[in-house]
Coordinates of C-alpha atoms in Angstrom, one line a residue:
Chain M
M25 CA 102.2 108.0 95.6
S26 CA 100.6 111.2 95.3
E27 CA 97.6 111.9 92.7
N28 CA 98.7 113.3 89.3
V29 CA 95.8 115.6 89.4
T30 CA 93.4 117.4 91.8
A31 CA 90.0 118.3 90.0
D32 CA 88.1 121.4 89.7
A33 CA 84.7 121.7 90.3
D34 CA 83.7 121.9 86.7
T35 CA 86.6 120.3 85.0
P36 CA 86.4 116.7 85.0
S37 CA 89.8 115.5 84.9
T38 CA 90.7 112.1 83.0
G39 CA 93.8 109.8 82.8
T40 CA 94.5 110.4 86.8
D41 CA 96.5 107.9 88.8
R42 CA 93.2 107.1 90.8
V43 CA 91.0 106.6 87.7
K44 CA 93.7 104.2 86.2
R45 CA 94.4 102.4 89.3
G46 CA 90.8 102.0 90.1
M47 CA 90.0 100.6 87.0
A48 CA 92.1 97.6 88.1
E49 CA 90.4 97.6 91.3
Q50 CA 87.3 96.7 89.4
L51 CA 88.6 93.9 87.8
K52 CA 89.6 92.1 91.4
G53 CA 88.4 88.6 91.8
G54 CA 87.9 88.2 88.0
V55 CA 89.2 86.5 85.1
I56 CA 90.8 88.1 82.2
M57 CA 91.1 86.0 79.1
D58 CA 92.9 86.2 75.7
V59 CA 91.0 86.0 72.9
V60 CA 91.9 86.5 69.0
D61 CA 88.5 87.2 67.5
A62 CA 84.9 88.3 68.2
A63 CA 83.5 85.1 68.3
Q64 CA 86.1 83.8 71.2
A65 CA 85.5 87.4 73.0
R66 CA 81.8 86.6 73.1
I67 CA 82.3 83.0 74.6
A68 CA 84.7 84.8 77.3
E69 CA 82.1 87.5 78.1
D70 CA 79.3 84.8 78.3
A71 CA 81.6 82.4 80.8
G72 CA 81.7 85.6 83.0
A73 CA 85.2 87.2 82.1
V74 CA 85.9 90.9 83.6
A75 CA 87.7 91.6 80.5
V76 CA 89.3 90.2 77.5
M77 CA 92.6 90.7 76.0
A78 CA 92.6 91.0 72.4
L79 CA 95.6 89.5 70.7
E80 CA 96.4 88.2 67.1
R81 CA 98.1 85.1 68.5
V82 CA 97.8 83.3 71.9
P83 CA 101.2 82.8 73.4
A84 CA 101.3 78.9 72.8
D85 CA 100.5 79.8 69.1
I86 CA 103.3 82.4 69.1
R87 CA 105.5 79.7 70.7
A88 CA 104.8 77.2 67.7
Q89 CA 105.0 79.6 64.9
G90 CA 107.9 81.7 66.0
G91 CA 108.7 85.0 64.2
I92 CA 108.0 88.5 65.4
A93 CA 105.2 88.8 67.5
R94 CA 103.6 92.4 67.6
M95 CA 100.5 94.8 68.4
S96 CA 97.3 93.2 66.6
D97 CA 95.6 94.6 63.8
P98 CA 93.7 97.4 64.6
D99 CA 90.6 95.9 62.5
M100 CA 90.8 93.0 64.8
I101 CA 90.8 94.8 67.9
Q102 CA 88.1 97.2 66.8
G103 CA 86.0 94.2 66.0
I104 CA 86.5 92.6 69.5
I105 CA 85.9 96.0 71.0
D106 CA 82.5 96.4 68.7
A107 CA 81.7 92.7 69.9
V108 CA 81.6 92.8 73.6
S109 CA 80.5 95.3 76.3
I110 CA 83.4 94.2 78.9
P111 CA 86.6 96.0 79.0
V112 CA 89.1 95.2 76.2
M113 CA 92.6 95.3 76.7
A114 CA 95.3 94.6 73.9
K115 CA 99.4 94.0 74.0
A116 CA 101.9 96.4 72.9
R117 CA 105.5 95.3 72.4
I118 CA 107.8 96.2 75.4
G119 CA 109.4 99.7 74.8
H120 CA 107.1 100.1 71.7
F121 CA 105.4 103.5 72.8
V122 CA 104.0 104.2 69.0
E123 CA 102.0 100.6 69.4
A124 CA 100.8 102.0 72.7
Q125 CA 99.6 105.5 71.3
V126 CA 98.0 103.5 68.4
L127 CA 96.0 101.3 71.2
Q128 CA 95.3 104.4 73.2
S129 CA 93.5 106.0 70.0
L130 CA 91.5 102.7 69.2
G131 CA 90.1 103.1 72.7
V132 CA 91.2 100.1 74.4
D133 CA 90.8 100.0 78.0
Y134 CA 93.9 98.8 79.2
I135 CA 97.5 98.0 77.5
D136 CA 99.4 95.1 78.6
E137 CA 103.1 96.1 78.0
S138 CA 103.9 92.4 77.4
E139 CA 106.8 90.1 77.4
V140 CA 104.9 87.8 75.3
L141 CA 105.2 90.0 72.2
T142 CA 108.8 90.3 70.8
P143 CA 110.3 93.2 72.7
A144 CA 111.0 96.6 70.8
D145 CA 113.3 98.0 73.2
E146 CA 116.3 96.0 75.1
A147 CA 116.9 98.8 77.9
H148 CA 113.7 100.8 78.2
H149 CA 110.3 100.3 79.2
I150 CA 107.3 102.7 78.1
V151 CA 107.0 105.9 80.0
K152 CA 103.3 105.1 80.9
T153 CA 102.8 108.0 83.1
G154 CA 102.0 110.4 79.9
F155 CA 99.1 108.2 78.7
T156 CA 95.5 108.7 79.4
V157 CA 95.0 104.7 79.1
P158 CA 96.2 102.8 82.2
F159 CA 98.8 100.1 81.6
V160 CA 99.3 96.3 83.1
C161 CA 102.9 95.2 83.0
G162 CA 104.3 91.7 83.9
A163 CA 106.8 91.1 87.0
T164 CA 108.8 88.1 88.4
N165 CA 110.2 89.9 91.6
L166 CA 109.2 93.2 93.8
G167 CA 112.1 95.1 92.3
E168 CA 110.6 94.3 88.7
A169 CA 107.2 95.5 89.6
L170 CA 108.4 98.7 91.4
R171 CA 110.1 99.8 88.6
R172 CA 107.3 99.2 86.3
I173 CA 105.0 101.1 88.8
S174 CA 107.4 104.0 88.8
E175 CA 107.1 104.2 85.2
G176 CA 103.2 104.2 85.8
A177 CA 102.0 101.1 85.4
A178 CA 98.5 101.1 87.3
M179 CA 98.2 97.2 87.6
I180 CA 101.0 94.3 87.8
R181 CA 100.8 90.8 86.9
S182 CA 103.3 88.1 87.7
K183 CA 104.7 86.9 84.5
G184 CA 104.5 83.1 84.7
E185 CA 105.7 81.5 81.5
A186 CA 102.9 82.5 79.0
G187 CA 101.7 79.7 76.4
T188 CA 102.9 77.0 78.4
G189 CA 100.2 75.4 80.5
N190 CA 102.4 75.0 83.1
V191 CA 101.9 76.7 86.3
V192 CA 105.4 76.6 88.1
E193 CA 106.6 79.8 86.8
A194 CA 103.6 81.7 88.0
T195 CA 104.2 80.0 91.2
R196 CA 107.6 81.1 91.4
H197 CA 107.0 84.7 90.6
M198 CA 103.8 85.1 92.9
R199 CA 105.7 83.7 95.9
A200 CA 108.6 85.8 95.0
L201 CA 106.5 88.8 94.7
R202 CA 105.0 87.9 98.3
A203 CA 108.5 87.2 100.2
G204 CA 109.8 90.7 98.7
I205 CA 106.4 92.3 100.1
R206 CA 106.9 90.5 103.5
A207 CA 110.6 91.2 104.0
L208 CA 110.3 94.5 103.7
G209 CA 107.8 94.9 106.4
T210 CA 110.8 93.7 108.8
L211 CA 113.1 96.3 108.0
D212 CA 113.7 99.7 109.7
E213 CA 114.0 103.2 108.1
T214 CA 117.6 102.9 107.5
E215 CA 117.7 99.5 106.1
L216 CA 115.0 100.4 103.7
Y217 CA 117.4 102.6 102.1
V218 CA 119.8 99.6 101.4
A219 CA 116.6 97.5 100.2
A220 CA 115.9 100.3 97.6
K221 CA 119.4 99.9 96.3
E222 CA 119.2 96.1 96.0
L223 CA 115.5 96.2 94.7
Q224 CA 116.8 98.7 92.1
A225 CA 113.4 100.4 92.7
P226 CA 112.6 104.0 93.9
Y227 CA 112.9 104.8 97.8
D228 CA 109.4 106.1 98.0
L229 CA 107.8 103.1 96.4
V230 CA 109.7 100.9 98.7
A231 CA 108.9 102.5 101.8
E232 CA 105.5 102.6 100.6
V233 CA 105.2 98.8 100.3
A234 CA 106.8 98.6 103.7
R235 CA 104.3 100.5 105.5
T236 CA 101.4 99.0 103.4
G237 CA 102.3 95.2 103.1
K238 CA 100.9 95.5 99.7
L239 CA 102.1 96.9 96.2
P240 CA 100.2 100.2 95.6
V241 CA 98.2 98.9 92.6
V242 CA 96.5 95.5 92.1
L243 CA 98.4 92.6 91.5
F244 CA 97.1 89.6 89.1
T245 CA 98.7 86.7 88.3
A246 CA 99.3 85.1 84.6
G247 CA 101.5 82.8 82.6
G248 CA 100.5 78.9 82.5
I249 CA 97.3 78.9 84.0
A250 CA 95.3 76.1 82.8
T251 CA 93.0 74.5 85.1
P252 CA 90.4 75.9 87.7
A253 CA 92.8 74.5 90.2
D254 CA 95.6 76.6 88.9
A255 CA 93.5 79.8 89.1
A256 CA 92.4 79.2 92.9
M257 CA 96.0 78.3 93.9
M258 CA 97.1 81.7 92.7
M259 CA 94.5 83.2 94.4
Q260 CA 95.3 81.5 97.5
L261 CA 98.7 82.6 97.0
G262 CA 97.8 86.1 97.1
A263 CA 96.8 86.9 93.4
E264 CA 93.8 89.5 93.4
G265 CA 92.6 88.0 90.2
V266 CA 93.8 85.9 87.0
F267 CA 94.7 86.2 83.3
V268 CA 94.4 83.1 81.3
G269 CA 96.0 83.1 77.9
S270 CA 96.3 79.8 75.8
G271 CA 94.7 77.8 78.5
I272 CA 90.8 78.5 77.7
F273 CA 90.8 78.3 73.7
K274 CA 93.7 75.8 73.3
S275 CA 91.5 73.4 75.3
G276 CA 88.9 70.7 74.3
D277 CA 85.9 72.9 75.6
P278 CA 86.6 76.3 76.0
A279 CA 83.1 77.6 76.9
Q280 CA 83.0 75.2 79.8
R281 CA 86.3 75.4 80.9
A282 CA 86.3 79.4 80.8
A283 CA 83.1 79.5 83.1
A284 CA 84.8 76.8 85.5
I285 CA 87.9 79.0 85.9
V286 CA 85.8 82.2 86.7
Q287 CA 83.7 80.2 89.4
A288 CA 87.1 78.7 91.0
T289 CA 88.5 82.1 91.2
T290 CA 85.5 83.3 93.1
F291 CA 85.4 80.4 95.4
H292 CA 89.0 80.0 95.7
D293 CA 88.9 79.2 99.0
D294 CA 86.3 76.2 98.8
P295 CA 87.9 73.1 97.5
A296 CA 84.0 71.7 97.0
V297 CA 83.4 74.1 94.5
I298 CA 86.8 73.7 92.8
A299 CA 86.1 69.9 92.6
K300 CA 82.6 70.4 91.1
V301 CA 83.5 72.8 88.4
S302 CA 86.4 70.6 87.4
R303 CA 84.5 67.9 86.6
G304 CA 84.2 66.6 83.0
L305 CA 85.9 69.9 81.5
G306 CA 87.5 67.7 78.8
E307 CA 91.0 68.0 77.5
A308 CA 93.3 70.6 79.0
M309 CA 95.7 72.3 76.8
V310 CA 98.8 70.2 76.2
G311 CA 101.6 71.7 78.3
I312 CA 105.4 72.3 78.0
N313 CA 107.7 71.5 80.6
V314 CA 109.5 74.8 81.2
D315 CA 112.8 73.2 82.1
T316 CA 113.1 72.0 77.9
L317 CA 112.5 75.7 76.9
P318 CA 115.6 77.1 75.4
A319 CA 116.7 80.4 77.0
D320 CA 115.6 82.5 74.3
Q321 CA 112.2 81.1 74.5
K322 CA 111.5 82.0 78.0
Y323 CA 109.3 85.0 77.9
S324 CA 109.6 86.1 81.4
S325 CA 113.0 86.8 81.0
R326 CA 112.3 89.7 79.0
G327 CA 111.5 93.1 80.4
W328 CA 114.2 94.9 82.5
Chain O
M13 CA 73.6 100.4 120.2
S14 CA 75.0 97.2 118.6
A15 CA 76.9 97.2 115.7
P16 CA 74.7 96.3 112.3
T17 CA 75.9 93.7 110.2
I18 CA 76.4 94.6 106.7
G19 CA 77.0 92.2 103.8
V20 CA 79.1 93.1 100.8
L21 CA 78.2 91.1 97.8
A22 CA 81.7 89.3 97.2
L23 CA 81.4 87.5 93.8
Q24 CA 83.9 89.7 92.0
G25 CA 85.0 93.7 92.3
D26 CA 86.3 96.0 95.0
V27 CA 84.9 94.0 98.1
R28 CA 87.8 94.9 100.3
E29 CA 87.8 98.4 100.0
H30 CA 83.7 98.4 100.7
R31 CA 84.2 96.4 103.9
A32 CA 87.1 98.6 105.1
V33 CA 85.3 101.8 104.7
L34 CA 82.0 100.0 106.5
E35 CA 84.2 98.9 109.2
Q36 CA 85.6 102.2 109.9
Q37 CA 81.9 103.7 110.2
G38 CA 81.4 100.7 112.9
A39 CA 79.4 98.1 111.0
R40 CA 80.5 94.3 111.0
T41 CA 80.9 93.3 107.4
V42 CA 80.2 89.5 106.0
A43 CA 81.2 88.7 102.7
V44 CA 78.2 87.3 100.8
R45 CA 78.7 84.6 98.0
R46 CA 75.9 82.1 99.3
P47 CA 72.1 82.3 100.2
E48 CA 72.9 81.3 103.6
E49 CA 75.4 84.5 104.0
L50 CA 72.6 86.6 103.1
E51 CA 70.5 85.6 105.8
Q52 CA 72.8 87.2 108.4
V53 CA 72.8 90.5 107.4
D54 CA 70.9 93.8 108.2
G55 CA 71.9 95.6 104.9
L56 CA 73.6 94.9 101.6
V57 CA 76.5 96.9 99.7
L58 CA 76.9 95.9 96.0
P59 CA 80.5 96.5 95.0
G60 CA 82.1 98.0 91.9
G61 CA 83.3 95.2 89.6
E62 CA 82.2 93.9 86.2
S63 CA 78.4 93.6 86.6
T64 CA 78.0 91.0 83.6
T65 CA 80.3 88.7 85.7
I66 CA 78.6 89.5 89.2
A67 CA 75.3 89.0 87.5
K68 CA 76.1 85.5 85.7
L69 CA 77.9 84.1 89.3
A70 CA 75.0 85.3 91.3
D71 CA 72.7 83.4 88.6
R72 CA 75.0 80.4 88.6
W73 CA 75.3 80.2 92.5
G74 CA 71.4 80.6 93.0
L75 CA 71.7 83.9 94.7
L76 CA 69.8 86.1 92.4
E77 CA 66.3 85.1 93.6
P78 CA 67.2 85.2 97.3
L79 CA 68.7 88.5 96.6
R80 CA 65.2 89.5 94.9
A81 CA 63.5 88.4 97.5
A82 CA 65.6 90.1 100.5
L83 CA 65.5 93.5 98.3
G84 CA 61.8 93.0 97.9
G85 CA 61.3 92.3 101.8
G86 CA 62.8 95.7 102.6
L87 CA 66.6 95.1 103.0
P88 CA 68.7 98.4 103.0
A89 CA 70.9 98.1 99.9
Y90 CA 73.6 100.6 98.6
G91 CA 75.2 99.9 95.2
S92 CA 78.2 101.6 93.6
C93 CA 78.9 101.6 89.7
A94 CA 78.2 97.9 88.6
G95 CA 76.2 97.7 91.9
M96 CA 74.1 100.5 90.6
I97 CA 73.5 98.3 87.6
L98 CA 72.3 95.2 89.4
L99 CA 70.0 97.3 91.2
A100 CA 68.4 98.6 88.4
D101 CA 65.1 97.6 87.2
R102 CA 65.8 98.1 83.6
L103 CA 69.3 98.4 81.7
L104 CA 70.5 99.8 78.4
D105 CA 73.6 98.9 76.7
A106 CA 73.8 95.4 78.3
P107 CA 74.0 92.3 76.8
A108 CA 70.3 91.0 75.8
D109 CA 70.3 88.2 78.7
Q110 CA 72.0 90.3 81.1
Q111 CA 70.0 90.1 84.5
T112 CA 69.5 92.3 87.5
I113 CA 68.4 92.0 91.0
G114 CA 66.4 95.3 90.6
G115 CA 64.8 97.3 93.3
L116 CA 65.4 100.5 91.6
D117 CA 62.4 101.8 89.5
V118 CA 65.3 103.4 87.2
T119 CA 66.6 102.9 83.6
V120 CA 70.5 102.6 84.0
R121 CA 72.6 102.8 80.9
R122 CA 76.1 100.9 81.1
N123 CA 79.3 102.4 80.1
A124 CA 77.4 105.5 79.8
F125 CA 80.2 107.8 80.1
G126 CA 82.5 106.1 77.5
R127 CA 85.4 103.7 77.4
Q128 CA 88.1 103.6 80.2
V129 CA 90.0 106.8 78.4
D130 CA 86.8 108.8 79.0
S131 CA 87.0 107.7 83.2
F132 CA 87.0 110.7 85.3
E133 CA 87.3 112.4 88.7
S134 CA 84.7 115.4 89.3
E135 CA 83.0 117.0 92.2
V136 CA 79.3 116.0 92.4
A137 CA 77.0 117.8 95.0
V138 CA 75.1 114.8 96.6
Q139 CA 71.6 115.8 98.8
G140 CA 71.7 114.4 102.3
L141 CA 75.3 114.3 102.8
G142 CA 75.9 117.4 104.3
G143 CA 79.5 119.3 103.9
P144 CA 81.2 120.0 100.7
P145 CA 80.6 118.2 97.2
V146 CA 81.7 114.6 97.0
H147 CA 84.9 114.3 94.9
A148 CA 83.6 111.3 92.8
V149 CA 85.5 108.8 90.7
F150 CA 83.7 107.5 87.5
I151 CA 85.2 104.5 86.1
R152 CA 83.5 103.3 83.0
A153 CA 80.7 104.3 84.7
P154 CA 76.7 104.2 84.5
W155 CA 74.4 106.6 84.6
V156 CA 70.7 106.7 85.4
E157 CA 68.8 107.3 82.1
E158 CA 65.2 107.8 83.6
A159 CA 64.0 107.6 86.7
A160 CA 60.4 107.0 88.1
D161 CA 58.6 109.8 90.1
T162 CA 59.1 107.7 93.3
V163 CA 62.9 107.6 92.9
Q164 CA 64.8 110.5 94.7
V165 CA 67.6 112.2 92.7
L166 CA 70.4 112.8 95.2
G167 CA 73.3 113.9 92.7
R168 CA 74.3 115.3 89.1
V169 CA 77.1 115.6 87.2
S170 CA 78.2 119.1 87.0
G171 CA 80.1 120.2 83.9
G172 CA 81.6 118.3 81.1
P173 CA 80.1 116.6 78.3
A174 CA 77.7 114.8 80.7
D175 CA 76.6 117.8 82.6
G176 CA 73.0 117.4 84.4
R177 CA 73.5 113.5 84.1
I178 CA 71.7 111.4 87.2
V179 CA 74.6 109.9 89.0
A180 CA 73.1 109.4 92.6
V181 CA 69.7 108.1 93.4
R182 CA 67.4 106.6 96.3
Q183 CA 64.3 105.0 96.5
G184 CA 63.3 104.0 99.9
D185 CA 66.2 102.0 101.4
V186 CA 67.6 101.5 98.1
V187 CA 70.6 103.9 97.3
A188 CA 73.0 103.8 94.5
T189 CA 75.7 105.8 93.1
S190 CA 77.5 105.8 89.8
F191 CA 80.5 106.6 91.2
H192 CA 83.2 105.1 93.9
P193 CA 83.2 106.5 97.1
E194 CA 85.0 103.7 98.5
L195 CA 88.3 104.6 96.6
T196 CA 88.5 108.4 97.7
G197 CA 88.6 108.3 101.5
D198 CA 85.5 110.1 101.5
T199 CA 83.3 108.3 104.2
R200 CA 80.3 110.2 104.2
M201 CA 78.2 107.9 101.9
H202 CA 79.1 104.8 103.6
R203 CA 78.4 106.6 106.8
F204 CA 74.8 107.5 105.5
F205 CA 74.2 104.0 104.7
V206 CA 75.5 102.6 107.9
E207 CA 73.1 105.2 109.6
L208 CA 70.3 104.2 107.5
V209 CA 70.8 100.3 108.3
R210 CA 71.2 101.0 111.7
E211 CA 67.7 102.8 112.1
R212 CA 66.1 99.9 110.3
S213 CA 67.6 97.3 112.5

């Protein structure tokens, strides 16, 4: 895609595609951790997180407690911004463009338009191109990823199934994204038009992925990562970095587990390192078998 | 003349982009995550990324002292953004325990331009590169607050609220920029560094 804005010599331009997507490039190879207060944010920063995601309840608690999950209290987000020097992300409900406006005004560094919160619109996502702050969005397959990018997402994460501690859906979505990208590379120009129709995604983006063999934005993974080996597996499957939600602060020793997942992400291709950092981590979060989730509790089916 | 081998510190960050541009300029590249990988290189690039993360991983995996020794021994180095922070002798707005490799006698302020909503693109004239100003991309970027007399200032911000701030420096064979030439397709900064390494090796 072309860049939004070309800078003049003396007018610095903010909020361009390059600045938004470039921010995600700087997060690559890193771990972004869900935190609910300043103390957790400091633990995450100390462990080597590249960013924190500020939210009121981690997904496992949203599942347990039920009710409508919304954008967090601005005071709580501000408290986390003030507590750490690494980037702070926060979640807005799918389609809730006013929550996104509020988060931008608070100065968060990235907005996650997230299926973990209760959707505010069952047909439309936020038009993200008009914002200065960049957005990350979830996707379960290539068509969904490209629709989000066409709306202005500057980063994609595979959805997985948040709050389960079960990596199976993250695996499914990473494999689906990867297979979708690979399949486009085998098509000729005529076939790409049909592929765009089938993917329900803009032709230009489909053609770009076919040409480059990758998404035009950074691809992270999320949803169910609970161990260093989970994180390393996602990296080996082609993720460029990892979101860990409930997996850290719902475990026995959050500080140690957080540091271990950071190291396993960097040394994802070295089993000896993964073994070393996996020792003596204590209890992992108690998982949920995704098959037992009722349909309305599957967050990954939210988003369109 | 044989191609120089340039290491890219690969603990976290936009490693791939730096490697691609360096290889385009005729260098061989090596991802550096361990001390033994550092021993193979004629020069080192410190990429953009999260400086606190990179510093912690370098510390945990016994890379900080070998990096300091290599820089102290005259290994040419180039750092962009987080790389500039890692090369600075002194930091502002950093966690109290944040370590650096050092090598540049400067004080660098982290996130100096503000948060991500303040990240920007602008033109910066960089001494020694030739041609038009560099189209520079600043992402939660640092700047050089103070530089010793032995440090050569290569570029400053022109215009906007940060007009005049130092964003490109050189001291001996150590070079750093606040901005990310690896994201723009402008290869001059990397060509300059590859040439510098070639001359020294």
